[in-house]
């Protein structure tokens, strides 16, 4: 049972990392970025290609790749946020959705062209440790630690630094934030940059554990969207917790009920929870 | 005013595009030359099967180029060799889309013969178009019984039915006699389920005992509970009936959690599997249509086509099955001596042709004879291990390395 | 809707009706059928989309529900029309449950919850293998001639278009506009906002269910992925929004544009199909953004000439 719990923790950490970036983008800018998963795939391919040339460890590569993904985030802002900043909430959501879907489709073809059709699997070998009869796979443990550090650092950035506070202010009230001298364009660009870094790291972690097809970006986005729905939008803690819970549920699936009914149970619980949560908040 | 103009322009653009589409359909029909053999097919260049056969359009074009440089295929009724042209669309790994494009291949592109799409569900839908329009349809990687039990007259398939997919492996296990128990891990999709059902019967008739059955959804990410369940039964063989991504994720975790049966059998253990697991793939047994060293048919032609297409056999182990379909279509056209669809179909039904993977012929319901051979990853290379007359290496067991 | 827009809508509908009768077989028949189905999905999507401002990512839930209800009824021995009637009743009940759940949600939450519902149905129908055929889907033999399928689909589109026009002219259309503007204010003046939402969502759901039924009757196959399809939902969303014209004309033209563009790209372009389609989406989205800002600049200049 404890072994299953540990596996759930490992799986949940990857889900959590995948979801927090999307939550950040939706919460601060009201953008449903359907290219989030494709950016994760891009990062995975970048890592795989780099590994062929230089045998970087995951953490070294993550450090080196961070500025690159920040740059991608800025570029993304120019395409899916900046052109729609004057639209109403609803129109902006649709426009950013269409634009990000378009971008995801373009990225898919470019990634196939660059990487080929076969799934990306980074094949990093780490030993498995035996701890009081429990098996702790080295790679999963390292990725769990890195995910925790990344989410911790991002939370610290949002809560304790001025740019982070600006992002939160923007999420709460755009007009009021502008009155306080916060530049919405610049701040949202930073927020999308941070979200893209998180997507990139999630892609690297995910492909270290599971094969990831070059056209699986949109599937990844959907998975992340679900976690965001359960955890709440615009904060990091909620999706992180929801990601972990999802990891536990999936790991315990084979123990508590049949594997094949896992998805039905998970998604049904999520929608019931969502409806109850939103109905409650309305009253 | 400016906005209005933009909108008017946009509306005109839409109308032109819509009309243009219909006009283009007509143009294609008349613009196509009648002096080519047109072979129609769809390839899953997107969707869930794209990682399995995405670049196969290149394989088809490479085959056409190779055949055309040799003068083409001789057609008696034309009195000369005719060049081959493949017309290929992306079916998005989706049945209704495939059916739509097969309708297009028949009514717009006037294909003389059709090659099937990848997978049983897509083939099931696509073959209806061929049946309704009476066009010969050669299914390739689609061996579910459901397809061939409908009484269709215009379909044949180069490979054997799914339940017999692993029969050579179980023949080998029975002959070797070291294994007594099997645990099954099955991906809950059509082909792996079909292979499992067949394997289950073969296991029973080989005198082995099924000690654990785990059916899991295709998108399973954590196998801990299943692995622990299998560990308790200590099976001699863990038989993984699944597609490649599922198999990699399962095997990685099985290695991490020290699941050590005497042998892992993973039905699809191609190059992506091997590369994804690295050393963890060593000793794993799976099924292959062809490996270097097999000498059926014309392996040089196959090697040439693969080289020209730029596709690696390790990464796309279905390529030989496609090559067998090309060879079958070529032989059917030559022997029929005509591109008449009825003659072609009649010839196909009677055909017995040596291909790169062995002799292809068809049962009454259209099911073919080609089956896979058990192969093992030994020293990072694939080797056929059974039957002895085809084997390129000896079976190593217990094969799993920890 | 302006008279020229109404006239153009009628011309398009008439052309589709005629095409459905003339081109029923072969590839062109399937293409015309997909134009009509996409048109039905887009027009029905547009009803809550425009009136309540709700962005659904799961409109295909109703499509899949209709297809499966019909498929299951037909597989259990019902002939075409009894199966159709039974499945309409079943899918109306199903759709009512879904809309009842969704009616409490707004904006982003609604969008995400609809997506959730879509994936739940996908997984649910994969799980219920004995009834639905599992992940491989449900196959039924040809139940009706292709001509009849095309004609029925064309009548469905016509009926959906009529519902669209009538809804926006009815008091429920006005109520829904009020609900969109401010739910609290609407409730204060006595508008039953929840009923309005359910009615509006059901007006969109029923044609989508019927589109699913006819699609299965025409193609013989539905699977959880193709029935409860995110692509179909997004196509309906795009078709209803991509042409910035209000009323019936917008979704009709949008459906023509998206279906035709996709067809041309998938059959005429060598490689990079997704990229080309993505580029069209990107340009369409950017056009909306640019168009809006132009309007805003013009109106700002009119309000404050000194700003120039």
mmCIF file of C-alpha atoms in Angstrom, chain A residues 1 3-4 7-8 11 15 117-119 121-125 128 135 137 140 206-211 213-215 223 250-251 254-255 259-260 263, chain B residues 45-47 50-51 54-55 58 188 215-217 219-226 228 245 248-249 252-253 256-258 272 275-278 315-316:
data_model
loop_
_atom_site.group_PDB
_atom_site.id
_atom_site.type_symbol
_atom_site.label_atom_id
_atom_site.label_comp_id
_atom_site.label_asym_id
_atom_site.label_seq_id
_atom_site.Cartn_x
_atom_site.Cartn_y
_atom_site.Cartn_z
ATOM 1 C CA UNK A 1 0.000 0.000 0.000
ATOM 2 C CA UNK A 3 4.571 1.518 -2.321
ATOM 3 C CA UNK A 4 1.440 2.537 -4.237
ATOM 4 C CA UNK A 7 4.187 5.909 -6.810
ATOM 5 C CA UNK A 8 1.133 8.170 -6.615
ATOM 6 C CA UNK A 11 3.058 10.648 -10.667
ATOM 7 C CA UNK A 15 0.807 16.330 -13.080
ATOM 8 C CA UNK A 117 7.140 10.657 -35.800
ATOM 9 C CA UNK A 118 8.334 8.359 -33.077
ATOM 10 C CA UNK A 119 7.588 9.122 -29.401
ATOM 11 C CA UNK A 121 11.607 8.915 -24.572
ATOM 12 C CA UNK A 122 14.749 10.210 -22.918
ATOM 13 C CA UNK A 123 15.929 6.902 -21.418
ATOM 14 C CA UNK A 124 17.866 8.234 -18.427
ATOM 15 C CA UNK A 125 19.141 5.445 -16.179
ATOM 16 C CA UNK A 128 16.385 2.105 -7.641
ATOM 17 C CA UNK A 135 11.501 0.561 -3.746
ATOM 18 C CA UNK A 137 13.234 4.740 -8.180
ATOM 19 C CA UNK A 140 11.294 9.614 -9.973
ATOM 20 C CA UNK A 206 7.111 13.891 -18.285
ATOM 21 C CA UNK A 207 9.230 12.588 -21.153
ATOM 22 C CA UNK A 208 11.816 11.302 -18.688
ATOM 23 C CA UNK A 209 9.174 8.904 -17.368
ATOM 24 C CA UNK A 210 6.695 8.318 -20.196
ATOM 25 C CA UNK A 211 6.974 8.254 -23.982
ATOM 26 C CA UNK A 213 4.497 11.642 -29.066
ATOM 27 C CA UNK A 214 5.241 14.837 -31.026
ATOM 28 C CA UNK A 215 1.496 15.250 -31.577
ATOM 29 C CA UNK A 223 -4.922 16.669 -18.753
ATOM 30 C CA UNK A 250 -4.540 6.846 -10.630
ATOM 31 C CA UNK A 251 -2.045 4.852 -8.582
ATOM 32 C CA UNK A 254 -5.757 -0.917 -9.529
ATOM 33 C CA UNK A 255 -6.193 -1.438 -5.802
ATOM 34 C CA UNK A 259 -8.071 0.038 -13.880
ATOM 35 C CA UNK A 260 -10.479 0.449 -16.752
ATOM 36 C CA UNK A 263 -10.942 7.579 -15.792
ATOM 37 C CA UNK B 45 -0.137 11.044 -40.299
ATOM 38 C CA UNK B 46 -1.924 12.533 -37.314
ATOM 39 C CA UNK B 47 -3.905 11.168 -34.400
ATOM 40 C CA UNK B 50 0.846 8.668 -36.163
ATOM 41 C CA UNK B 51 3.755 7.554 -33.999
ATOM 42 C CA UNK B 54 3.401 8.469 -39.641
ATOM 43 C CA UNK B 55 6.059 8.482 -42.399
ATOM 44 C CA UNK B 58 7.404 8.046 -47.943
ATOM 45 C CA UNK B 188 -7.638 -2.090 -23.353
ATOM 46 C CA UNK B 215 -6.455 -5.163 -18.338
ATOM 47 C CA UNK B 216 -5.493 -1.497 -18.223
ATOM 48 C CA UNK B 217 -6.584 1.603 -20.170
ATOM 49 C CA UNK B 219 -3.394 6.013 -21.001
ATOM 50 C CA UNK B 220 -2.308 4.303 -17.778
ATOM 51 C CA UNK B 221 0.639 6.044 -16.176
ATOM 52 C CA UNK B 222 1.117 4.115 -12.972
ATOM 53 C CA UNK B 223 1.401 0.341 -12.963
ATOM 54 C CA UNK B 224 2.475 -0.171 -9.353
ATOM 55 C CA UNK B 225 -0.667 -2.031 -8.252
ATOM 56 C CA UNK B 226 -0.576 -4.342 -11.287
ATOM 57 C CA UNK B 228 2.745 -5.845 -7.196
ATOM 58 C CA UNK B 245 4.009 3.819 -25.552
ATOM 59 C CA UNK B 248 7.595 1.404 -22.552
ATOM 60 C CA UNK B 249 5.859 2.930 -19.521
ATOM 61 C CA UNK B 252 10.217 1.029 -17.180
ATOM 62 C CA UNK B 253 8.244 0.723 -13.989
ATOM 63 C CA UNK B 256 12.247 -0.013 -11.338
ATOM 64 C CA UNK B 257 10.126 -2.169 -9.043
ATOM 65 C CA UNK B 258 12.268 -5.267 -9.684
ATOM 66 C CA UNK B 272 11.077 3.047 -30.224
ATOM 67 C CA UNK B 275 15.522 3.173 -27.571
ATOM 68 C CA UNK B 276 13.055 4.226 -24.901
ATOM 69 C CA UNK B 277 14.217 1.583 -22.458
ATOM 70 C CA UNK B 278 17.886 1.362 -23.372
ATOM 71 C CA UNK B 315 11.560 2.416 -35.453
ATOM 72 C CA UNK B 316 8.736 1.218 -37.705
#
